[in-house]
XYZ file of C-alpha atoms in Angstrom:
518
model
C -103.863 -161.229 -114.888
C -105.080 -159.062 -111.991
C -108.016 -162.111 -110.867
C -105.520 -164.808 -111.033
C -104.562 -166.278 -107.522
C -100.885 -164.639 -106.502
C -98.709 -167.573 -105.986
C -94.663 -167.249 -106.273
C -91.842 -169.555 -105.374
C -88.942 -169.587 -104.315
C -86.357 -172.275 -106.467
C -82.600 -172.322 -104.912
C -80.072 -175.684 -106.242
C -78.631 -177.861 -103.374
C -75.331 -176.633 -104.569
C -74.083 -175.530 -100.972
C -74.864 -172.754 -98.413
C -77.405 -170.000 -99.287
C -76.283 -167.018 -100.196
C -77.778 -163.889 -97.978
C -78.770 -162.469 -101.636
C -81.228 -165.755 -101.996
C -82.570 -165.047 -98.348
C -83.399 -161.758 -99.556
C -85.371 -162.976 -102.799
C -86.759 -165.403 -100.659
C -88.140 -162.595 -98.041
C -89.209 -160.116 -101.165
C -91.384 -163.518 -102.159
C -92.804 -163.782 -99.049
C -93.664 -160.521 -98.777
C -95.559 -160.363 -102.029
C -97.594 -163.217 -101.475
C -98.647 -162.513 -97.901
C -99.592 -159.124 -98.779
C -101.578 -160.398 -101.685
C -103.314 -163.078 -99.685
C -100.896 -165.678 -101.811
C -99.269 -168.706 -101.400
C -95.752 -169.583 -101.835
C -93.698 -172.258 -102.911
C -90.812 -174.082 -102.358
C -89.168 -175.705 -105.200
C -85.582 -177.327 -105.681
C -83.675 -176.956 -109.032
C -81.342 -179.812 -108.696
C -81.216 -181.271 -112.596
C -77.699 -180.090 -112.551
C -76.749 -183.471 -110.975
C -72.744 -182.507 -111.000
C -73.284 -179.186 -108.938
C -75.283 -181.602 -106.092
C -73.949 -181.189 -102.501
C -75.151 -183.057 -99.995
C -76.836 -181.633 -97.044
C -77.654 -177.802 -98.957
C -81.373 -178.837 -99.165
C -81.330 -179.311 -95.623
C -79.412 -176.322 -95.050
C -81.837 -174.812 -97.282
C -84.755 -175.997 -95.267
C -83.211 -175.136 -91.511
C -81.956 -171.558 -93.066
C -85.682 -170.580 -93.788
C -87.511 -172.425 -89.883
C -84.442 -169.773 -88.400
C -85.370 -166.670 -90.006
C -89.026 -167.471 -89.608
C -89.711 -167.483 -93.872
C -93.053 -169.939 -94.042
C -93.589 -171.618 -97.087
C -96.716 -173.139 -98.211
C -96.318 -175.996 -100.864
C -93.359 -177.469 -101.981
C -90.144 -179.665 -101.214
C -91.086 -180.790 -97.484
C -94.010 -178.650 -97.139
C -96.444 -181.147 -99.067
C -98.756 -179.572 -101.933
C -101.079 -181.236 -104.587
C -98.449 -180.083 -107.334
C -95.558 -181.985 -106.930
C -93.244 -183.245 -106.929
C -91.693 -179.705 -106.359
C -88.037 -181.390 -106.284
C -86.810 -180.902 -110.709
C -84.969 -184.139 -110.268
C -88.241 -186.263 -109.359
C -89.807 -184.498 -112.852
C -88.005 -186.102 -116.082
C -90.881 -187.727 -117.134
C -92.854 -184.776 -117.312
C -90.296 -182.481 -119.196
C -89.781 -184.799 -121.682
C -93.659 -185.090 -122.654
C -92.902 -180.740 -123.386
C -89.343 -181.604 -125.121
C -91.496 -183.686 -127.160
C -94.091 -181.161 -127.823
C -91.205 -178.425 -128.693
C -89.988 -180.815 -131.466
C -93.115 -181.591 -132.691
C -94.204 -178.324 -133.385
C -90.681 -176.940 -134.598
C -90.124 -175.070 -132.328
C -87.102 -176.984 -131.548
C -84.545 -179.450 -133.034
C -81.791 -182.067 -131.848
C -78.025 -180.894 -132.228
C -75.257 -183.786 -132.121
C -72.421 -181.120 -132.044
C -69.498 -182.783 -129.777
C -67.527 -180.312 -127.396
C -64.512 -180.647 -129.212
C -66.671 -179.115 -132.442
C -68.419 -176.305 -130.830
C -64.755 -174.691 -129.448
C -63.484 -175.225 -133.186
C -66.378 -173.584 -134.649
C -65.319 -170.531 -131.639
C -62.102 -170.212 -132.603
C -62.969 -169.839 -136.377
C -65.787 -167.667 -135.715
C -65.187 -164.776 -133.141
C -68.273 -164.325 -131.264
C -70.102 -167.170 -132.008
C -73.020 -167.999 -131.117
C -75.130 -170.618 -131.852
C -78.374 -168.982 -133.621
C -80.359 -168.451 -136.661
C -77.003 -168.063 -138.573
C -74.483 -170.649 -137.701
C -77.314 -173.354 -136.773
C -76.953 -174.350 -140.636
C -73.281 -174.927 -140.448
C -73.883 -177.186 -137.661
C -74.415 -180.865 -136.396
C -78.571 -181.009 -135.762
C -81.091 -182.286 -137.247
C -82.157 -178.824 -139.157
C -79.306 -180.142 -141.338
C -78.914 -183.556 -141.360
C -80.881 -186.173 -143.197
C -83.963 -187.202 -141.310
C -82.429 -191.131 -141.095
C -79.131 -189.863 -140.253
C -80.823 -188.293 -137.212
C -82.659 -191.385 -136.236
C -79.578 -193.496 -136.735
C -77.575 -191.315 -134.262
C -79.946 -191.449 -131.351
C -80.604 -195.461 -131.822
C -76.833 -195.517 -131.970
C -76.828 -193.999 -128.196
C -75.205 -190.676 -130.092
C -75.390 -187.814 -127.086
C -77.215 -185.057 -128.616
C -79.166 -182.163 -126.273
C -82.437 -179.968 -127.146
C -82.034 -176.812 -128.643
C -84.641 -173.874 -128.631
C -85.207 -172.321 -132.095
C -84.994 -168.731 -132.046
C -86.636 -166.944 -134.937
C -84.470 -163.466 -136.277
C -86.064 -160.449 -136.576
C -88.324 -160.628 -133.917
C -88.960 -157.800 -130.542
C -88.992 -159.525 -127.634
C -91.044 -157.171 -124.981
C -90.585 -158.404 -121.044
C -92.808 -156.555 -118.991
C -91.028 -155.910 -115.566
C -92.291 -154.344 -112.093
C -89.316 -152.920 -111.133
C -87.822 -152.068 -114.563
C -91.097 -151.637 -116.953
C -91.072 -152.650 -119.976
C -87.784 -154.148 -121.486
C -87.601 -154.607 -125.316
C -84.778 -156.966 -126.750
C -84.264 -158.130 -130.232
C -83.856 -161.941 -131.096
C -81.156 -161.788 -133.013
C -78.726 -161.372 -129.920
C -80.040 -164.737 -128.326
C -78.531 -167.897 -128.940
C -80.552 -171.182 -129.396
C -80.037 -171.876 -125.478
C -79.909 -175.832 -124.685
C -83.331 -177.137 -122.821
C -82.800 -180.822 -122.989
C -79.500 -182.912 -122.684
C -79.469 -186.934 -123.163
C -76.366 -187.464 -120.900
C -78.678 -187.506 -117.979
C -82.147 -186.905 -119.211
C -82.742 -184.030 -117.779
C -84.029 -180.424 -118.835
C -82.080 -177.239 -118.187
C -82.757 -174.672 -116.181
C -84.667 -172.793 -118.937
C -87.082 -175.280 -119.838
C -87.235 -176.746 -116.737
C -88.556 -173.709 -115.126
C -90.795 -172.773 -117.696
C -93.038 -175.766 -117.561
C -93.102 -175.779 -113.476
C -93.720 -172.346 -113.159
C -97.098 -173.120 -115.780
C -97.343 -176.230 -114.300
C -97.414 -174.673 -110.549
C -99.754 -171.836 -111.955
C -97.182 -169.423 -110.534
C -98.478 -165.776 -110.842
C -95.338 -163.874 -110.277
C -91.501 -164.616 -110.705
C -89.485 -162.247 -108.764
C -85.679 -163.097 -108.711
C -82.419 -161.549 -108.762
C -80.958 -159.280 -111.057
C -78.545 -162.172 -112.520
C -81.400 -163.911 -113.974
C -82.682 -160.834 -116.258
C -81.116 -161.734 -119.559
C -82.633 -164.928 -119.234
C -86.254 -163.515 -119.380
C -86.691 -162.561 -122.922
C -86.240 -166.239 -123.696
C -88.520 -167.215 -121.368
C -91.389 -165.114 -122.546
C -90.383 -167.071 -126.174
C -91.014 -170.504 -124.529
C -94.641 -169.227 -122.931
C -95.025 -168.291 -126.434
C -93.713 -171.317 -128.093
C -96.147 -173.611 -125.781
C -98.741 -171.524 -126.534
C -99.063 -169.810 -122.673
C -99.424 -166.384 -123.267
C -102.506 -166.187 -121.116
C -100.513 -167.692 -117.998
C -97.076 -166.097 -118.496
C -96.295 -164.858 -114.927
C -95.373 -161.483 -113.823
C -91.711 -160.813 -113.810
C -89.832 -158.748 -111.276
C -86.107 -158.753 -111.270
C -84.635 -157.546 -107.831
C -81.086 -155.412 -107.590
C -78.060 -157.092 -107.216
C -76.070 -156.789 -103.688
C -73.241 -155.165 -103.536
C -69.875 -155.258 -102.436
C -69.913 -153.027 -99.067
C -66.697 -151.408 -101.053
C -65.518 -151.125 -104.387
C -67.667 -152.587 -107.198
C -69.075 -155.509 -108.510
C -71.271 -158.403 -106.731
C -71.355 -159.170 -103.208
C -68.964 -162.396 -102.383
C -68.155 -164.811 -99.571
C -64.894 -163.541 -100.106
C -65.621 -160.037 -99.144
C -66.961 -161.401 -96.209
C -64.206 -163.162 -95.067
C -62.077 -160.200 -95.617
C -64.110 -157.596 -94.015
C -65.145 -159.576 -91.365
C -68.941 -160.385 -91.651
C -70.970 -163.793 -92.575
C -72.566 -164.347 -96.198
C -74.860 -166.784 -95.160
C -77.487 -167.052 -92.821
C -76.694 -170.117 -90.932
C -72.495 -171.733 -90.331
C -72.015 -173.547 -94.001
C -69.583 -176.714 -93.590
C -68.048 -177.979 -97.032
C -68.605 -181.511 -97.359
C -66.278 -181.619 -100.061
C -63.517 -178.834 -98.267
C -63.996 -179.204 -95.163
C -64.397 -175.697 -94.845
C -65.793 -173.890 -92.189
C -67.872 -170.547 -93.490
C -69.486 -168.483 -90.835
C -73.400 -168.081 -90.372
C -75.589 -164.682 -89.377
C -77.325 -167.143 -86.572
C -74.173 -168.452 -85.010
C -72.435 -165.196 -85.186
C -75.166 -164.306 -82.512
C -77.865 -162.337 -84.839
C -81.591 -162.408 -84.339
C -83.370 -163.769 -86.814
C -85.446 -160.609 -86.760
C -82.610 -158.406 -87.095
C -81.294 -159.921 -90.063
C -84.763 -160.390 -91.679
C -85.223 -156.314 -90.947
C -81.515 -155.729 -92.345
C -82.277 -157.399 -95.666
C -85.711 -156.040 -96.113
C -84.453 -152.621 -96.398
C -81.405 -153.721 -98.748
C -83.130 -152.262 -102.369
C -86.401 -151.320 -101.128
C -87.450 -148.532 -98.392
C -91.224 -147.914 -96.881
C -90.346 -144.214 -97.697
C -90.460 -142.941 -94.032
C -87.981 -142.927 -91.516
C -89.123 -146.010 -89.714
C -86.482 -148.370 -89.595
C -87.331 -150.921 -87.006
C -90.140 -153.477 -88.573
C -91.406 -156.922 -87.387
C -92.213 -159.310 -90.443
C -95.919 -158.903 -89.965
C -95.258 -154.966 -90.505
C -93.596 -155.335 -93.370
C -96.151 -157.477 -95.069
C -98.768 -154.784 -95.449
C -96.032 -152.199 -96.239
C -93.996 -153.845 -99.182
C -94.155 -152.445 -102.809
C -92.347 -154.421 -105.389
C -92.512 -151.891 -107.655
C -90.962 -149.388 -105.142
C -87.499 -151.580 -105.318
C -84.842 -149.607 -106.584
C -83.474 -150.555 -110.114
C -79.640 -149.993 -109.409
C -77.410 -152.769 -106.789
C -77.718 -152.065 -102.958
C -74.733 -151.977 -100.848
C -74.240 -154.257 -98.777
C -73.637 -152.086 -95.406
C -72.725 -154.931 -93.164
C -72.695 -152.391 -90.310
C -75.886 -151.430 -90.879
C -76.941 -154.941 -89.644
C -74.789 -154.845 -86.585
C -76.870 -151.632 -85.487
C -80.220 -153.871 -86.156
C -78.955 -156.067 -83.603
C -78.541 -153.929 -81.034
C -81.625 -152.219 -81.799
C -83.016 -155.419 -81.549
C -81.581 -156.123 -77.876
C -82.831 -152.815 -76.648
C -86.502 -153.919 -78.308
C -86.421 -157.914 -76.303
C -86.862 -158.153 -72.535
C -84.160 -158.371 -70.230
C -86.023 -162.115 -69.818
C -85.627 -162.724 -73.293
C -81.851 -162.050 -73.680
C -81.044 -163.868 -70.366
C -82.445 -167.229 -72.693
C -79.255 -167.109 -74.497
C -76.948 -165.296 -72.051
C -77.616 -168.157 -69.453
C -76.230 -170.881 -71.433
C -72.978 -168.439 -71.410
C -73.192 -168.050 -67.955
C -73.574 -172.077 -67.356
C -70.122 -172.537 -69.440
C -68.648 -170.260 -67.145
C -69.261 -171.916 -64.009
C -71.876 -169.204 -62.648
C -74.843 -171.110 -60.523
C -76.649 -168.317 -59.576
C -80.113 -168.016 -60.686
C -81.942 -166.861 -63.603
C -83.384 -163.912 -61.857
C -79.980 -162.792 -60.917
C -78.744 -163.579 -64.430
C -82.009 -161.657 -65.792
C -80.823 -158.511 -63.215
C -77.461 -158.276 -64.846
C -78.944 -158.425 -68.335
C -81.101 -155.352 -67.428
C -78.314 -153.686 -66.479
C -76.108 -154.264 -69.345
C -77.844 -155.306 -72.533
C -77.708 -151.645 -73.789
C -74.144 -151.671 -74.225
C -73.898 -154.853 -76.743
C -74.343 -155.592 -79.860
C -74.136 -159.102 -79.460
C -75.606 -161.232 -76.427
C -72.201 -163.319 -76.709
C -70.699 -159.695 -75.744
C -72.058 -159.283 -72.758
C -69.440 -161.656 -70.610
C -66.663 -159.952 -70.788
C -69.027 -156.926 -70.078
C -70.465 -158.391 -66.815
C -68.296 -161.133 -65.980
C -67.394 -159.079 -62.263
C -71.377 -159.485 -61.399
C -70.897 -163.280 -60.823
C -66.872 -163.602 -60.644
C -65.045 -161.610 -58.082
C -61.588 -159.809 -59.743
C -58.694 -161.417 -58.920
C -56.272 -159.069 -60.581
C -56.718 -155.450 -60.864
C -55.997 -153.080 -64.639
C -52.855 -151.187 -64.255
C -53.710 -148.345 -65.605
C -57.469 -147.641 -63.769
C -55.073 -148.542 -60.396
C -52.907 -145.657 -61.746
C -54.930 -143.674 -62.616
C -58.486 -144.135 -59.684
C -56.337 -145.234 -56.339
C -54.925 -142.448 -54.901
C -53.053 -142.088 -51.857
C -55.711 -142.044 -48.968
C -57.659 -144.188 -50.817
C -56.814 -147.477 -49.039
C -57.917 -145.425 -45.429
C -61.031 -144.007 -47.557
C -62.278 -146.746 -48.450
C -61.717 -148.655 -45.143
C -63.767 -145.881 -43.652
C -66.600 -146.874 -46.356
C -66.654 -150.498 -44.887
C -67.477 -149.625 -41.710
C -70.673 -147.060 -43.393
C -71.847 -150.213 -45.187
C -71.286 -152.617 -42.334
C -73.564 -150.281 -40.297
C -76.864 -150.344 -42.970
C -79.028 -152.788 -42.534
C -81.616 -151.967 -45.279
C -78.945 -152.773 -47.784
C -80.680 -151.594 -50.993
C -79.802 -149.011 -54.005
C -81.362 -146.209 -52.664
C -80.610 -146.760 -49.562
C -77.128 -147.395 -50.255
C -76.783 -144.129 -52.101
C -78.797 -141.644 -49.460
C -76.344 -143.068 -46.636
C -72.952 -143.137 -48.636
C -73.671 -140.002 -49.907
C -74.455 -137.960 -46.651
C -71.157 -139.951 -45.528
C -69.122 -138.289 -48.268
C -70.620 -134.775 -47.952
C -70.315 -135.488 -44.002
C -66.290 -135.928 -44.828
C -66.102 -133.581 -47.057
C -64.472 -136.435 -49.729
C -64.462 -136.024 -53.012
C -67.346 -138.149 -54.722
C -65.435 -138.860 -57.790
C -62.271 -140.292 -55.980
C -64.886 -142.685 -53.791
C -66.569 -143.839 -56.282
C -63.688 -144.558 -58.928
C -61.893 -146.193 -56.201
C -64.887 -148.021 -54.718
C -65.243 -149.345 -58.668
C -62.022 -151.213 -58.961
C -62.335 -153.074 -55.689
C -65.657 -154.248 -56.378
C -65.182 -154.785 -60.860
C -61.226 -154.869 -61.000
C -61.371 -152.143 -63.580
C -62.791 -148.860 -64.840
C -66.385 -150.405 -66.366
C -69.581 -151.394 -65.390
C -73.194 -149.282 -64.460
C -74.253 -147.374 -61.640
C -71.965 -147.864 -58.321
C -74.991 -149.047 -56.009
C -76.453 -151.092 -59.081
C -73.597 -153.381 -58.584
C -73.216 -152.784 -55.056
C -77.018 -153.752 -54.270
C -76.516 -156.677 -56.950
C -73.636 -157.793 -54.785
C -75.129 -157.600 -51.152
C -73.343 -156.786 -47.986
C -71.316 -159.659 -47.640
C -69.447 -159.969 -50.890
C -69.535 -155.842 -51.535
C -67.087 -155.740 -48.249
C -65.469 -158.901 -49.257
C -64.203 -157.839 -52.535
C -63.263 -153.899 -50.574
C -61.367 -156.025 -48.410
C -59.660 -158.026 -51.057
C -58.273 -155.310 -53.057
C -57.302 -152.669 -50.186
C -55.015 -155.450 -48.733
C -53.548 -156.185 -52.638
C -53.252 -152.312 -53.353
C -52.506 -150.844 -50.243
C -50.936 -147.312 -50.495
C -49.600 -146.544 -54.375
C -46.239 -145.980 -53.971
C -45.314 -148.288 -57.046
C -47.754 -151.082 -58.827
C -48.927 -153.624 -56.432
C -48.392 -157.530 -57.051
C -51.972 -158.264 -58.214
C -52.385 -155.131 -60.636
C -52.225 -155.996 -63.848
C -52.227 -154.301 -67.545
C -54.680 -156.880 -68.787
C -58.538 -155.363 -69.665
């Protein structure tokens, strides 16, 4: 097992969005098989033809090019063991449906619906197994002609696998270990139906997965009671030798309370479930995505990384690359991870403190544009250095920094309350004429001049600057005093003083253009 070539895959159904748990199987995949010098594979499981949504393979696709997940065979990727798309395969599950019946290893059951939900109300429990199978409809107990007749007669019938009683099923897991179940709680699972000649998801993967020569299944939690029958078929076809490696990955949680994580939970707490924005073809609905709610693709692929598996330091920040060499699938933890949705707002901002101030003026300039701002992308870059440590989000940082291009046309109530004092209006007239006088206009500058001014006068620096803040931002926020000042320039600095000592003027009561908004 150890020589064989490490290839995984990764096998979602065009059934709609992606869920983030899928991205994070996907990533764990991708992991493995760089860090094993691997390949992996993309493969589509559509043969449930009345779960098909148009547009999710797409989706898919575009989900995986965002996040930066390469794949190296499969659906759209090309590869010399395709098709990789279950749908495009019939032909070649039927030759193993065949081979199945042959060997009796399975038989043909012509039980209707209506018959199997009688057969559950008489018999609680049931299952169909080892001992009901001979009470039922197939061909283990009909006449050999009778069986022929049926299926000439166009008689829907599907496949079923024939488990054998008695017998210890051992799945050997990297996460979990070994995992023994007994036979006799499995039910002859359906691999073939003739309503649409296709396979099931059981046999169907089976026979890719050997087909594909995948090494190494690693998949979610969900799929775990499904592998004991899937080491039966490897057995039942006689693969023993190439029965892959399984790993089953922990569940993700609800961020609160139990049970598995939902789109529902994100919609009520406020966070997206899937990577990119999801709309229903069939709803109409709108569901929000991780890359139009303004996350980095690196922030969300560090986020889910850590969700169920840690390097076991206290590094938290990790590029893709750095996680290859670093990921141990058998250090994932057994039990569900929370899903902390918080936890990926903080990788955000950790990631805008990591990226240039170049980089986040790429997608703050487009804001800017919408906004009517023409100055240039230096200027816009300027701002960004001053500001893009107090965001989370680059879509945050308008409403931040808005002032820098726009000049305030209304000024907060409560920061005029509160910052413009009585001689304020005559202080600050006073500045005008410092700054009108400096002709080297820059920060440090600036602050050497104003400050020997205010010492000079004996003012108080706080109730300058505080007052000097609202003429120039219309409010309490923004950085350093001569960071926006020198941003500014001469011209529009005394402008904007201008502007708000003639709105303010002395404070006997609140002045026409103060206002409680901000």
């Amino acid at each position: 097992m150890s020589e064989r070539k490490v290839r995984v895959r990764f096998a979602p159904s065009p059934t709609g969005a992606l869920h983030i748990g899928g991205v994070r199987t996907a990533l764990y995949n991708y992991l493995f098989a760089r860090q094993h010098g691997g390949e992996l594979v993309f493969r589509i499981e559509d043969t449930d033809s009345n779960r098909f949504v148009p547009g999710a393979e797409e989706y898919i696709i575009e989900s995986f090019k965002w996040l930066g997940i390469q794949f190296d065979e499969g659906v759209s990727f090309g590869g010399d063991k395709g098709p990789y798309r279950q749908s495009e395969r019939r032909d070649i599950y039927k030759q193993y449906v065949k081979q199945l019946l042959d060997a009796d290893k399975a038989y043909i059951a012509f039980d209707t619906p209506e018959e199997l939900e009688a057969k559950r109300n008489e018999i609680q429990n049931f299952q169909y197994d080892a001992k009901t199978r001979g009470m039922m409809r197939n061909s283990l107990t009909l006449p050999k002609e009778e069986v022929e007749q049926l299926m000439a007669s166009g008689h829907q019938y599907v496949v079923r696998f024939k488990i054998e009683p008695g017998q210890t099923v051992l799945v050997n897991d990297l996460i979990r270990g070994e995992v023994h179940v007994q036979s006799d709680i499995l039910d002859d699972k359906v691999l073939f139906k003739s309503a649409d000649q296709l396979p099931t998801y059981h046999l169907a993967n089976i026979v890719d997965d050997h087909l594909m020569e995948i090494s190494h299944v690693i998949r979610g939690e969900e799929w775990l009671p499904s592998a004991p029958l899937h080491v039966l078929l490897y057995e039942a076809f006689g693969w023993q030798d190439t029965m892959p490696q399984f790993a089953h990955l922990p569940l993700l949680l609800k961020p609160d309370g139990k049970g598995k994580l939902s789109k529902r939970d994100g919609d009520r707490l406020g966070f997206p479930v899937f990577p990119l924005e999801w709309h229903d073809p069939k709803t109409g609905d709108v569901s929000r995505g991780y890359r139009e709610d303004g996350y980095f693709p690196e922030a969300v692929i560090n986020f889910l990384a850590l969700l169920g598996w840690n390097p076991g330091t206290e590094q938290e920040l990790f590029t893709l690359d750095e996680l290859v060499p670093l990921f141990d699938i058998t250090k994932c933890s057994k039990a569900g991870a929370k899903f902390a949705y918080e936890k990926g707002i903080w990788f955000n901002h950790e990631y805008i403190l990591k990226k240039s101030a170049e980089e986040i003026a790429e997608h703050f300039e487009p804001i800017c544009r919408e906004h009517g701002v023409k100055d240039s992308k230096e200027r816009i870059v300027q701002v960004v250095s001053m500001m893009k440590d107090r965001v989370n989000f680059v879509k945050e940082l308008w409403p931040l920094c808005s002032f820098f291009f726009e000049a305030p046309t209304q000024y907060d109530e409560k920061t005029v309350k509160k910052r413009w004092k009585e001689d304020s209006a005559a202080q600050l007239t006073e500045l005008i004429g410092v700054l009108e006088g400096i002709d080297d206009f820059s920060l440090e500058n600036q602050e050497q001049v104003v400050h020997a001014w205010i010492e000079q006068k004996e003012y108080k620096l706080g109730n300058i600057m505080n007052a000097w803040r609202l003429t120039l931002v219309g409010e309490g926020k923004g950085p350093g005093m001569f960071d926006i000042s020198a941003f500014l320039g001469k011209e529009e600095t005394i402008r904007r003083m201008r502007r708000a000592i003639e709105v303010l003027g002395a404070p006997h009561s609140a002045p026409e253009g103060a206002t409680n908004a901000g």
